């Protein structure tokens, strides 16, 4: 679609054609594009007016909280930019999470935390969540009990997510925008329900260093650095001390490779798939 638009615009601007006339050769080449009403409308621009940006032609979303169409699941996104999202699951932890937050702050890196409701209930939980938000991080929903969602009924799933959602919103004043299923265990129909009822895309990952098996900090770092790619989502756990130990070398290594860290919501909004 983008190629066709680029091809046609100079022809229209040159004044050889009025807005509705399209040479038959172009019509044949372009095929079904001409049946796209948004495309046809965009071509009828009086000369001298600014053309719409491609962003404004992206399909709009009917999902609350999202201004463009989103998918129900993300492992990564398609992007021409060297961006990456790092996600920390299963916290907050009273010792490891503050240590991690210091490391992120020192490097001006924004991350996403998929927190567990029962961890937020700890005495240090609310304060740590507020610190995350104050320092520009994003908080996502990782359920209340860290149970296996794929084994739950629809109402069980709703209860897990609603309670964690409300807890995060009450503590921080910011509503979570996405969820990660514990262990990645989730059914397709559950993903659709969560997107429809909560506005949550299901966030999985493109790199899993299996840090929870405690392979050692240097192994975690090398797995993350080797697996990183533009648009990727890195999965680690701030619950574990060795994971946090691996972070200085990991973060510095990714910065040295030229990566810019974004939160999961920012990453999704940068997805370029579907724009051509
Ligand atoms: Ni988890």
XYZ file of N, CA and C and ligand atoms in Angstrom:
829
model
N 0.818 -1.199 0.000
C 0.000 0.000 0.000
C 0.853 1.251 0.000
N 1.906 1.214 0.756
C 2.761 2.397 0.838
C 3.404 2.685 -0.523
N 3.823 1.617 -1.228
C 4.493 1.773 -2.493
C 3.527 2.389 -3.520
N 2.292 1.934 -3.510
C 1.286 2.432 -4.437
C 1.029 3.916 -4.198
N 0.918 4.291 -2.932
C 0.643 5.677 -2.562
C 1.775 6.583 -3.055
N 3.001 6.154 -2.833
C 4.171 6.921 -3.255
C 4.187 7.095 -4.764
N 3.786 6.032 -5.448
C 3.778 6.029 -6.901
C 2.738 7.011 -7.442
N 1.583 7.038 -6.811
C 0.462 7.783 -7.345
C 0.524 9.270 -7.031
N 1.025 9.632 -5.880
C 0.959 11.022 -5.448
C 1.612 12.012 -6.419
N 2.817 11.711 -6.925
C 3.409 12.685 -7.859
C 2.551 12.858 -9.103
N 1.884 11.795 -9.550
C 1.040 11.859 -10.733
C -0.110 12.816 -10.480
N -0.743 12.694 -9.310
C -1.871 13.563 -8.976
C -1.426 15.006 -8.826
N -0.290 15.182 -8.161
C 0.192 16.533 -7.888
C 0.570 17.251 -9.183
N 0.946 16.486 -10.195
C 1.389 17.109 -11.442
C 0.223 17.687 -12.235
N -0.991 17.336 -11.909
C -2.154 17.954 -12.537
C -2.645 17.230 -13.781
N -2.073 16.083 -14.087
C -2.534 15.345 -15.260
C -3.886 14.685 -15.014
N -4.175 14.447 -13.784
C -5.388 13.718 -13.455
C -6.215 14.500 -12.443
N -7.495 14.336 -12.507
C -8.297 14.815 -11.372
C -8.300 13.713 -10.338
N -8.857 13.994 -9.182
C -8.701 13.070 -8.062
C -9.284 11.684 -8.337
N -10.316 11.577 -9.130
C -10.965 10.277 -9.297
C -10.452 9.495 -10.487
N -9.635 10.131 -11.315
C -9.148 9.418 -12.499
C -7.855 8.699 -12.189
N -7.859 7.427 -12.429
C -6.644 6.643 -12.214
C -6.392 5.876 -13.499
N -5.196 5.979 -14.057
C -4.932 5.276 -15.309
C -5.138 3.785 -15.137
N -5.637 3.139 -16.193
C -5.981 1.721 -16.061
C -4.762 0.884 -15.713
N -3.582 1.276 -16.191
C -2.402 0.471 -15.877
C -2.122 0.483 -14.379
N -2.283 1.666 -13.755
C -2.052 1.749 -12.310
C -3.103 0.943 -11.589
N -4.352 1.072 -12.072
C -5.455 0.367 -11.447
C -5.197 -1.138 -11.446
N -4.738 -1.653 -12.578
C -4.472 -3.099 -12.658
C -3.354 -3.501 -11.705
N -2.283 -2.677 -11.691
C -1.156 -3.011 -10.813
C -1.562 -2.953 -9.350
N -2.343 -1.937 -9.029
C -2.672 -1.718 -7.621
C -3.721 -2.698 -7.133
N -4.554 -3.209 -8.040
C -5.550 -4.209 -7.677
C -6.472 -3.744 -6.569
N -6.616 -4.569 -5.544
C -7.646 -4.322 -4.538
C -7.425 -3.070 -3.696
N -6.267 -2.476 -3.796
C -6.002 -1.281 -3.008
C -7.046 -0.199 -3.283
N -7.501 -0.134 -4.538
C -8.453 0.912 -4.904
C -9.802 0.722 -4.240
N -10.036 -0.489 -3.744
C -11.297 -0.728 -3.052
C -11.241 -0.317 -1.589
N -10.068 0.058 -1.129
C -9.905 0.449 0.273
C -10.390 1.889 0.435
N -11.435 2.077 1.201
C -12.059 3.399 1.265
C -11.137 4.436 1.896
N -10.314 4.022 2.882
C -9.428 5.001 3.512
C -8.365 5.460 2.512
N -7.942 4.518 1.654
C -6.941 4.871 0.659
C -7.523 5.824 -0.386
N -8.724 5.511 -0.863
C -9.353 6.344 -1.878
C -9.543 7.756 -1.335
N -9.987 7.823 -0.064
C -10.226 9.135 0.533
C -8.921 9.911 0.635
N -7.843 9.212 0.951
C -6.589 9.914 1.162
C -6.041 10.475 -0.150
N -6.447 9.877 -1.264
C -5.943 10.346 -2.552
C -6.643 11.638 -2.977
N -7.870 11.848 -2.520
C -8.632 13.035 -2.934
C -8.247 14.247 -2.084
N -7.002 14.638 -2.219
C -6.533 15.792 -1.446
C -6.371 16.973 -2.393
N -7.031 18.085 -2.124
C -6.808 19.262 -2.962
C -5.327 19.613 -2.969
N -4.825 19.958 -4.120
C -3.405 20.295 -4.237
C -3.085 21.444 -3.279
N -1.983 21.293 -2.582
C -1.582 22.355 -1.655
C -1.851 22.000 -0.215
N -2.757 21.022 0.009
C -3.000 20.610 1.392
C -2.025 19.504 1.767
N -1.741 19.440 3.052
C -0.780 18.453 3.531
C -1.401 17.052 3.483
N -0.649 16.093 2.987
C -1.145 14.715 2.953
C -1.209 14.151 4.364
N -2.123 13.223 4.595
C -2.166 12.615 5.924
C -0.905 11.787 6.166
N -0.500 11.659 7.399
C 0.652 10.822 7.686
C 0.188 9.372 7.654
N 1.145 8.462 7.518
C 0.761 7.060 7.498
C 0.215 6.615 8.829
N 0.661 7.262 9.902
C 0.121 6.922 11.215
C -1.383 7.122 11.261
N -1.845 8.215 10.632
C -3.271 8.520 10.712
C -4.098 7.542 9.889
N -3.434 6.753 9.041
C -4.173 5.776 8.241
C -4.206 4.392 8.888
N -3.479 4.225 9.999
C -3.498 2.936 10.677
C -4.899 2.679 11.222
N -5.324 1.429 11.205
C -6.668 1.145 11.702
C -6.824 1.576 13.154
N -7.953 2.148 13.464
C -8.219 2.567 14.844
C -8.640 1.352 15.660
N -8.454 1.448 16.964
C -8.798 0.345 17.846
C -10.164 0.564 18.472
N -10.889 -0.527 18.678
C -12.114 -0.410 19.465
C -11.874 -0.919 20.886
N -10.596 -1.126 21.234
C -10.232 -1.586 22.577
C -9.954 -0.366 23.454
N -10.617 -0.264 24.597
C -10.399 0.906 25.457
C -8.932 1.071 25.837
N -8.454 2.290 25.780
C -7.090 2.565 26.211
C -6.065 2.509 25.093
N -6.466 1.998 23.921
C -5.520 1.887 22.811
C -6.065 2.689 21.640
N -5.251 3.559 21.066
C -5.756 4.393 19.978
C -5.434 3.816 18.608
N -4.856 2.657 18.578
C -4.655 1.980 17.289
C -4.922 0.498 17.492
N -5.135 -0.175 16.382
C -5.483 -1.586 16.452
C -4.312 -2.382 17.031
N -4.596 -3.244 17.977
C -3.525 -4.066 18.539
C -3.900 -5.539 18.450
N -2.875 -6.375 18.564
C -3.094 -7.820 18.532
C -3.383 -8.320 19.945
N -3.888 -9.566 20.035
C -4.141 -10.077 21.393
C -2.892 -10.683 22.029
N -1.831 -10.891 21.244
C -0.608 -11.484 21.793
C 0.631 -10.869 21.157
N 1.633 -10.633 21.953
C 2.916 -10.150 21.430
C 4.067 -10.972 22.016
N 4.925 -11.461 21.114
C 6.209 -12.049 21.520
C 7.312 -11.013 21.279
N 7.062 -10.157 20.313
C 7.978 -9.092 19.911
C 7.172 -8.215 18.965
N 7.764 -7.160 18.476
C 7.091 -6.363 17.455
C 8.003 -6.225 16.241
N 7.430 -5.776 15.156
C 8.205 -5.512 13.941
C 8.554 -4.028 13.933
N 9.821 -3.716 13.842
C 10.222 -2.307 13.860
C 11.532 -2.096 13.115
N 11.690 -0.927 12.549
C 12.944 -0.570 11.893
C 13.874 0.133 12.875
N 13.390 0.330 14.118
C 14.192 1.032 15.118
C 14.849 0.042 16.084
N 15.995 0.443 16.616
C 16.720 -0.458 17.518
C 16.212 -0.265 18.953
N 15.000 -0.740 19.171
C 14.379 -0.621 20.494
C 14.144 -2.006 21.068
N 14.066 -2.059 22.397
C 13.843 -3.338 23.073
C 13.125 -3.053 24.390
N 12.339 -4.025 24.856
C 11.668 -3.874 26.160
C 12.190 -4.949 27.098
N 12.597 -4.529 28.292
C 13.000 -5.518 29.297
C 11.902 -5.588 30.348
N 11.512 -6.826 30.679
C 10.397 -7.031 31.612
C 10.874 -7.851 32.811
N 10.402 -7.444 33.986
C 10.777 -8.114 35.237
C 9.520 -8.675 35.891
N 9.518 -9.985 36.109
C 8.318 -10.664 36.617
C 8.449 -11.071 38.085
N 7.289 -11.276 38.677
C 7.090 -11.991 39.952
C 7.366 -11.166 41.198
N 7.817 -9.919 41.052
C 8.049 -9.063 42.213
C 6.788 -8.334 42.611
N 6.927 -7.271 43.401
C 8.217 -6.723 43.839
C 8.823 -7.510 45.001
N 10.145 -7.484 45.065
C 10.903 -8.122 46.138
C 11.538 -7.027 46.988
N 11.499 -7.234 48.309
C 11.917 -6.169 49.230
C 13.362 -5.730 49.097
N 14.244 -6.632 48.681
C 15.674 -6.302 48.575
C 16.115 -6.174 47.106
N 15.734 -7.172 46.297
C 16.231 -7.190 44.913
C 15.623 -6.107 44.029
N 14.353 -5.803 44.260
C 13.717 -4.804 43.396
C 14.297 -3.402 43.611
N 14.481 -2.937 44.852
C 15.104 -1.612 45.009
C 16.514 -1.553 44.413
N 17.240 -2.652 44.542
C 18.601 -2.705 43.979
C 18.528 -2.568 42.460
N 17.587 -3.266 41.870
C 17.391 -3.180 40.419
C 16.969 -1.769 40.004
N 16.059 -1.185 40.762
C 15.590 0.168 40.421
C 16.748 1.164 40.438
N 17.661 0.987 41.379
C 18.855 1.857 41.405
C 19.675 1.700 40.120
N 19.833 0.458 39.683
C 20.616 0.189 38.453
C 19.950 0.822 37.233
N 18.646 0.717 37.165
C 17.905 1.278 36.023
C 17.986 2.800 36.042
N 17.838 3.365 37.237
C 17.859 4.825 37.364
C 19.209 5.396 36.943
N 20.252 4.731 37.370
C 21.609 5.183 37.060
C 21.836 5.260 35.547
N 21.165 4.393 34.809
C 21.354 4.327 33.348
C 20.199 4.976 32.581
N 19.254 5.540 33.316
C 18.068 6.166 32.708
C 17.335 5.192 31.780
N 17.156 3.963 32.275
C 16.477 2.917 31.499
C 15.069 2.703 32.058
N 14.074 2.637 31.150
C 12.698 2.382 31.556
C 12.357 0.917 31.287
N 11.756 0.284 32.290
C 11.432 -1.142 32.190
C 9.946 -1.352 32.466
N 9.535 -2.610 32.326
C 8.148 -2.973 32.645
C 8.179 -4.078 33.698
N 7.379 -3.900 34.739
C 7.326 -4.858 35.842
C 5.980 -5.570 35.839
N 6.005 -6.891 35.640
C 4.774 -7.682 35.771
C 4.700 -8.186 37.205
N 3.993 -7.415 38.023
C 3.978 -7.697 39.459
C 2.868 -8.684 39.819
N 3.094 -9.386 40.919
C 2.135 -10.354 41.446
C 1.406 -9.705 42.629
N 0.083 -9.782 42.603
C -0.721 -9.133 43.637
C -0.319 -9.519 45.051
N -0.070 -10.801 45.284
C 0.292 -11.226 46.647
C 1.629 -10.653 47.095
N 2.493 -10.303 46.163
C 3.764 -9.648 46.509
C 3.517 -8.166 46.825
N 2.581 -7.582 46.098
C 2.257 -6.167 46.336
C 1.687 -5.991 47.738
N 1.051 -7.058 48.259
C 0.444 -6.987 49.601
C 1.493 -6.925 50.714
N 2.743 -7.244 50.422
C 3.786 -7.136 51.443
C 3.958 -5.677 51.857
N 4.500 -5.463 53.043
C 4.590 -4.101 53.584
C 5.366 -3.162 52.654
N 6.374 -3.688 51.983
C 7.203 -2.852 51.104
C 6.595 -2.700 49.704
N 5.549 -3.484 49.400
C 5.005 -3.527 48.049
C 4.508 -2.190 47.516
N 3.546 -1.552 48.210
C 3.002 -0.304 47.663
C 4.070 0.768 47.411
N 5.005 0.896 48.339
C 6.058 1.904 48.179
C 6.917 1.637 46.948
N 7.211 0.354 46.705
C 8.034 0.016 45.537
C 7.276 0.264 44.230
N 5.988 -0.034 44.231
C 5.203 0.226 43.020
C 5.139 1.721 42.724
N 4.985 2.516 43.771
C 4.946 3.976 43.564
C 6.299 4.480 43.072
N 7.355 3.890 43.581
C 8.683 4.296 43.102
C 8.846 3.944 41.618
N 8.389 2.769 41.227
C 8.471 2.373 39.798
C 7.802 3.416 38.918
N 6.596 3.793 39.288
C 5.842 4.758 38.472
C 6.534 6.119 38.485
N 7.004 6.532 39.662
C 7.660 7.841 39.772
C 8.914 7.899 38.911
N 9.555 6.748 38.718
C 10.800 6.728 37.945
C 10.576 6.346 36.484
N 9.324 6.361 36.053
C 9.024 6.215 34.623
C 8.833 4.797 34.130
N 8.764 3.833 35.046
C 8.562 2.448 34.618
C 7.073 2.160 34.456
N 6.828 1.028 33.822
C 5.437 0.623 33.603
C 5.156 -0.623 34.443
N 3.920 -0.728 34.904
C 3.541 -1.899 35.697
C 2.449 -2.656 34.965
N 2.669 -3.958 34.805
C 1.685 -4.818 34.157
C 1.130 -5.825 35.150
N 0.074 -6.503 34.729
C -0.658 -7.444 35.580
C -0.097 -8.863 35.419
N 0.307 -9.463 36.527
C 0.821 -10.843 36.505
C 0.007 -11.703 37.481
N -1.264 -11.325 37.628
C -2.265 -11.998 38.485
C -2.002 -11.757 39.981
N -2.900 -12.272 40.796
C -2.764 -12.132 42.249
C -1.959 -13.287 42.841
N -2.287 -14.510 42.432
C -1.712 -15.690 43.097
C -0.600 -16.362 42.301
N -0.350 -15.899 41.071
C 0.603 -16.544 40.175
C 0.165 -17.981 39.868
N -1.137 -18.170 39.792
C -1.682 -19.485 39.446
C -1.663 -19.711 37.941
N -2.006 -20.945 37.551
C -2.006 -21.299 36.129
C -3.349 -20.918 35.508
N -3.349 -19.862 34.728
C -4.599 -19.321 34.184
C -5.286 -20.305 33.241
N -4.495 -21.072 32.494
C -5.091 -21.985 31.499
C -5.959 -23.058 32.164
N -5.793 -23.236 33.475
C -6.606 -24.238 34.176
C -7.810 -23.596 34.865
N -7.936 -22.288 34.723
C -9.005 -21.588 35.443
C -10.235 -21.388 34.565
N -11.377 -21.243 35.238
C -12.617 -20.902 34.539
C -12.547 -19.441 34.117
N -13.494 -19.027 33.279
C -13.531 -17.616 32.866
C -13.668 -16.705 34.078
N -14.517 -17.100 35.011
C -14.710 -16.245 36.191
C -13.481 -16.241 37.097
N -12.801 -17.386 37.169
C -11.566 -17.452 37.949
C -10.504 -16.528 37.369
N -10.423 -16.536 36.051
C -9.469 -15.663 35.340
C -9.809 -14.192 35.582
N -11.098 -13.870 35.444
C -11.532 -12.479 35.662
C -11.176 -12.014 37.076
N -11.399 -12.877 38.054
C -11.152 -12.509 39.454
C -9.662 -12.239 39.684
N -8.819 -13.132 39.166
C -7.359 -12.961 39.301
C -6.906 -11.616 38.726
N -7.408 -11.327 37.533
C -6.944 -10.120 36.839
C -7.559 -8.859 37.429
N -8.835 -8.928 37.746
C -9.521 -7.733 38.259
C -8.920 -7.307 39.601
N -8.690 -8.290 40.475
C -8.156 -7.956 41.794
C -6.757 -7.341 41.684
N -5.919 -7.927 40.841
C -4.562 -7.381 40.655
C -4.625 -6.007 39.979
N -5.518 -5.882 38.999
C -5.684 -4.602 38.296
C -6.049 -3.498 39.293
N -7.044 -3.775 40.110
C -7.510 -2.754 41.056
C -6.444 -2.418 42.095
N -5.721 -3.440 42.513
C -4.670 -3.216 43.504
C -3.590 -2.274 42.947
N -3.147 -2.535 41.742
C -2.110 -1.699 41.107
C -2.627 -0.278 40.905
N -3.871 -0.170 40.431
C -4.446 1.157 40.171
C -4.616 1.950 41.468
N -5.053 1.267 42.529
C -5.261 1.973 43.804
C -3.944 2.431 44.415
N -2.935 1.599 44.319
C -1.644 1.921 44.935
C -0.908 3.024 44.173
N -0.975 2.956 42.852
C -0.145 3.872 42.047
C -0.934 4.988 41.364
N -2.247 4.801 41.215
C -3.037 5.764 40.448
C -2.931 5.541 38.948
N -2.231 4.477 38.545
C -2.072 4.181 37.109
C -2.597 2.772 36.840
N -3.443 2.657 35.844
C -3.999 1.341 35.524
C -3.035 0.539 34.648
N -2.869 -0.749 34.944
C -2.018 -1.576 34.074
C -2.613 -1.676 32.666
N -1.743 -1.793 31.651
C -2.183 -1.790 30.251
C -2.056 -3.161 29.593
N -1.320 -4.054 30.246
C -1.095 -5.359 29.617
C -0.920 -6.410 30.698
N -0.927 -7.652 30.288
C -0.757 -8.734 31.261
C 0.229 -9.767 30.744
N 0.820 -10.482 31.686
C 1.641 -11.641 31.316
C 1.117 -12.837 32.103
N 0.779 -13.915 31.407
C 0.283 -15.092 32.105
C 1.428 -15.819 32.815
N 1.249 -16.187 34.085
C 2.299 -16.945 34.785
C 2.675 -18.203 33.994
N 3.962 -18.390 33.805
C 4.453 -19.553 33.059
C 4.099 -19.516 31.585
N 3.493 -18.434 31.128
C 3.085 -18.348 29.720
C 1.875 -19.218 29.401
N 1.246 -19.785 30.460
C 0.162 -20.743 30.238
C -1.177 -20.017 30.077
N -1.673 -20.008 28.863
C -2.912 -19.260 28.575
C -3.565 -19.832 27.324
N -4.876 -19.834 27.304
C -5.607 -20.337 26.126
C -5.979 -19.171 25.226
N -6.164 -19.496 23.958
C -6.496 -18.461 22.977
C -7.767 -17.700 23.324
N -8.794 -18.432 23.751
C -10.064 -17.752 24.074
C -9.909 -16.854 25.307
N -8.995 -17.239 26.203
C -8.733 -16.392 27.380
C -8.040 -15.097 26.955
N -7.145 -15.194 25.998
C -6.467 -13.991 25.495
C -7.480 -13.014 24.911
N -8.421 -13.554 24.156
C -9.433 -12.695 23.525
C -10.320 -12.046 24.585
N -10.670 -12.815 25.595
C -11.493 -12.275 26.685
C -10.772 -11.127 27.387
N -9.489 -11.312 27.648
C -8.725 -10.285 28.393
C -8.572 -9.014 27.577
N -8.406 -9.174 26.272
C -8.282 -7.979 25.435
C -9.614 -7.225 25.401
N -10.692 -7.979 25.274
C -12.015 -7.363 25.166
C -12.444 -6.726 26.491
N -12.250 -7.450 27.584
C -12.802 -6.977 28.860
C -11.852 -6.086 29.656
N -10.551 -6.288 29.490
C -9.580 -5.515 30.264
C -8.752 -4.559 29.394
N -8.825 -4.725 28.081
C -7.959 -3.951 27.189
C -6.514 -4.425 27.256
N -6.329 -5.658 27.725
C -4.982 -6.208 27.904
C -4.534 -7.030 26.702
N -3.467 -6.660 26.015
C -2.807 -7.661 25.181
C -2.005 -8.597 26.094
N -1.861 -9.860 25.655
C -1.048 -10.832 26.382
C 0.400 -10.677 25.933
N 1.273 -10.383 26.888
C 2.673 -10.127 26.547
C 3.515 -11.347 26.892
N 4.033 -12.000 25.875
C 4.949 -13.123 26.095
C 6.371 -12.588 25.906
N 7.249 -13.268 25.237
C 8.635 -12.785 25.180
C 9.348 -13.375 23.973
N 10.449 -12.710 23.590
C 11.284 -13.240 22.508
C 12.575 -13.846 23.046
N 12.963 -13.468 24.272
C 14.176 -14.035 24.874
C 13.890 -14.449 26.323
N 14.128 -15.737 26.597
C 13.971 -16.261 27.957
C 15.297 -16.892 28.382
N 16.075 -16.221 29.223
C 17.374 -16.782 29.627
C 17.245 -17.846 30.721
N 16.016 -18.182 31.098
C 15.756 -19.154 32.179
C 16.536 -18.797 33.437
N 16.467 -17.507 33.773
C 17.212 -17.012 34.930
C 16.736 -17.637 36.234
N 15.473 -18.074 36.264
C 14.927 -18.659 37.498
C 15.568 -20.008 37.834
N 16.257 -20.596 36.845
C 16.994 -21.842 37.123
C 18.372 -21.541 37.705
N 18.668 -20.261 37.863
C 19.918 -19.781 38.455
C 21.164 -20.353 37.775
N 21.314 -20.082 36.490
C 22.485 -20.608 35.770
C 23.761 -19.804 36.034
N 23.638 -18.708 36.781
C 24.795 -17.832 37.032
C 24.619 -16.527 36.267
N 25.081 -15.443 36.894
C 24.842 -14.114 36.326
C 25.426 -13.963 34.919
N 26.638 -14.482 34.697
C 27.268 -14.262 33.390
C 26.533 -15.021 32.286
N 25.955 -16.171 32.648
C 25.176 -16.940 31.651
C 23.895 -16.185 31.304
N 23.242 -15.632 32.324
C 22.019 -14.850 32.073
C 22.349 -13.684 31.148
N 23.434 -12.986 31.455
C 23.831 -11.845 30.609
C 24.091 -12.285 29.174
N 24.862 -13.340 28.990
C 25.215 -13.716 27.613
C 23.987 -14.210 26.853
N 23.067 -14.890 27.516
C 21.844 -15.342 26.822
C 21.002 -14.139 26.394
N 20.927 -13.130 27.236
C 20.132 -11.944 26.884
C 20.796 -11.158 25.757
N 22.101 -10.986 25.846
C 22.800 -10.227 24.799
C 22.742 -10.957 23.457
N 22.885 -12.286 23.503
C 22.849 -13.062 22.252
C 21.448 -13.103 21.650
N 20.448 -13.084 22.513
C 19.067 -13.204 22.013
C 18.448 -11.884 21.604
N 19.033 -10.778 22.014
C 18.421 -9.470 21.758
C 18.335 -9.169 20.272
N 17.216 -8.599 19.877
C 17.007 -8.152 18.492
C 16.035 -6.978 18.547
N 16.077 -6.093 17.552
C 15.153 -4.947 17.572
C 13.689 -5.391 17.679
N 12.953 -4.719 18.565
C 11.541 -5.052 18.757
C 11.308 -6.187 19.731
N 12.376 -6.691 20.335
C 12.274 -7.851 21.214
C 11.747 -7.533 22.607
N 11.311 -8.591 23.273
C 10.846 -8.487 24.659
C 11.659 -9.483 25.485
N 12.396 -8.954 26.459
C 13.259 -9.792 27.294
C 12.517 -10.157 28.583
N 12.595 -11.427 28.952
C 11.919 -11.917 30.164
C 12.944 -12.249 31.244
N 12.872 -11.558 32.382
C 13.672 -11.916 33.549
C 12.846 -11.687 34.814
N 13.393 -12.050 35.954
C 12.633 -12.041 37.209
C 13.399 -11.286 38.289
N 12.811 -10.180 38.762
C 13.500 -9.412 39.807
C 13.354 -10.061 41.181
N 12.701 -11.210 41.208
C 12.556 -11.965 42.448
C 13.887 -12.587 42.876
N 14.743 -12.844 41.896
C 15.964 -13.608 42.162
C 17.210 -12.722 42.194
N 18.003 -12.843 43.254
C 19.213 -12.021 43.393
C 20.200 -12.209 42.230
N 20.473 -13.465 41.790
C 21.449 -13.605 40.695
C 21.000 -12.917 39.399
N 19.694 -12.813 39.201
C 19.198 -12.108 38.009
C 19.551 -10.630 38.097
N 19.324 -10.062 39.273
C 19.653 -8.640 39.449
C 21.169 -8.449 39.354
N 21.934 -9.433 39.844
C 23.405 -9.371 39.715
C 23.830 -9.315 38.241
N 23.024 -9.942 37.381
C 23.362 -9.994 35.947
C 23.021 -8.701 35.224
N 22.271 -7.821 35.869
C 21.745 -6.664 35.157
C 22.772 -5.595 34.759
N 23.728 -5.230 35.602
C 24.655 -4.186 35.144
C 25.327 -4.544 33.813
N 25.872 -5.758 33.720
C 26.548 -6.150 32.468
C 25.555 -6.281 31.314
N 24.345 -6.756 31.622
C 23.325 -6.910 30.568
C 22.901 -5.551 30.026
N 22.556 -4.655 30.935
C 22.061 -3.335 30.511
C 23.157 -2.569 29.783
N 24.369 -2.592 30.345
C 25.470 -1.876 29.684
C 25.791 -2.493 28.324
N 25.699 -3.817 28.242
C 25.967 -4.496 26.976
C 24.952 -4.117 25.907
N 23.685 -4.030 26.287
C 22.641 -3.669 25.323
C 22.766 -2.202 24.918
N 23.086 -1.348 25.870
C 23.294 0.066 25.537
C 24.477 0.206 24.575
N 25.544 -0.569 24.836
C 26.730 -0.506 23.964
C 26.411 -0.984 22.548
N 25.436 -1.888 22.436
C 25.026 -2.365 21.099
C 24.095 -1.370 20.416
N 23.735 -0.304 21.119
C 22.915 0.740 20.496
C 21.425 0.618 20.751
N 21.025 -0.255 21.683
C 19.596 -0.408 21.962
C 19.058 0.738 22.799
N 17.829 1.133 22.484
C 17.086 2.075 23.308
C 16.006 1.260 24.020
N 15.904 1.451 25.336
C 14.913 0.709 26.110
C 13.586 1.458 26.136
N 12.517 0.740 25.864
C 11.179 1.322 25.957
C 10.312 0.397 26.809
N 9.196 0.925 27.302
C 8.277 0.061 28.051
C 7.449 -0.759 27.054
N 6.729 -1.729 27.568
C 5.942 -2.606 26.691
C 4.882 -1.813 25.919
N 4.207 -0.898 26.595
C 3.189 -0.106 25.891
C 3.818 0.736 24.782
N 4.945 1.327 25.080
C 5.648 2.114 24.045
C 6.041 1.207 22.878
N 6.502 0.005 23.209
C 6.928 -0.936 22.164
C 5.755 -1.288 21.251
N 4.623 -1.611 21.848
C 3.446 -1.996 21.049
C 3.032 -0.846 20.131
N 3.122 0.358 20.641
C 2.746 1.507 19.832
C 3.731 1.766 18.688
N 4.892 1.115 18.730
C 5.885 1.282 17.663
C 5.801 0.165 16.624
N 4.889 -0.771 16.818
C 4.793 -1.915 15.915
C 4.477 -1.461 14.489
N 5.330 -1.837 13.562
C 5.147 -1.402 12.172
C 4.462 -2.466 11.318
N 4.135 -3.609 11.906
C 3.474 -4.637 11.087
C 2.069 -4.148 10.751
N 1.614 -4.450 9.566
C 0.258 -4.043 9.165
C 0.215 -2.681 8.533
N 1.346 -1.945 8.481
C 1.320 -0.610 7.887
C 1.664 -0.660 6.402
N 1.976 -1.840 5.869
C 2.247 -1.937 4.433
C 1.326 -2.959 3.792
Ni 5.834 -15.311 36.785
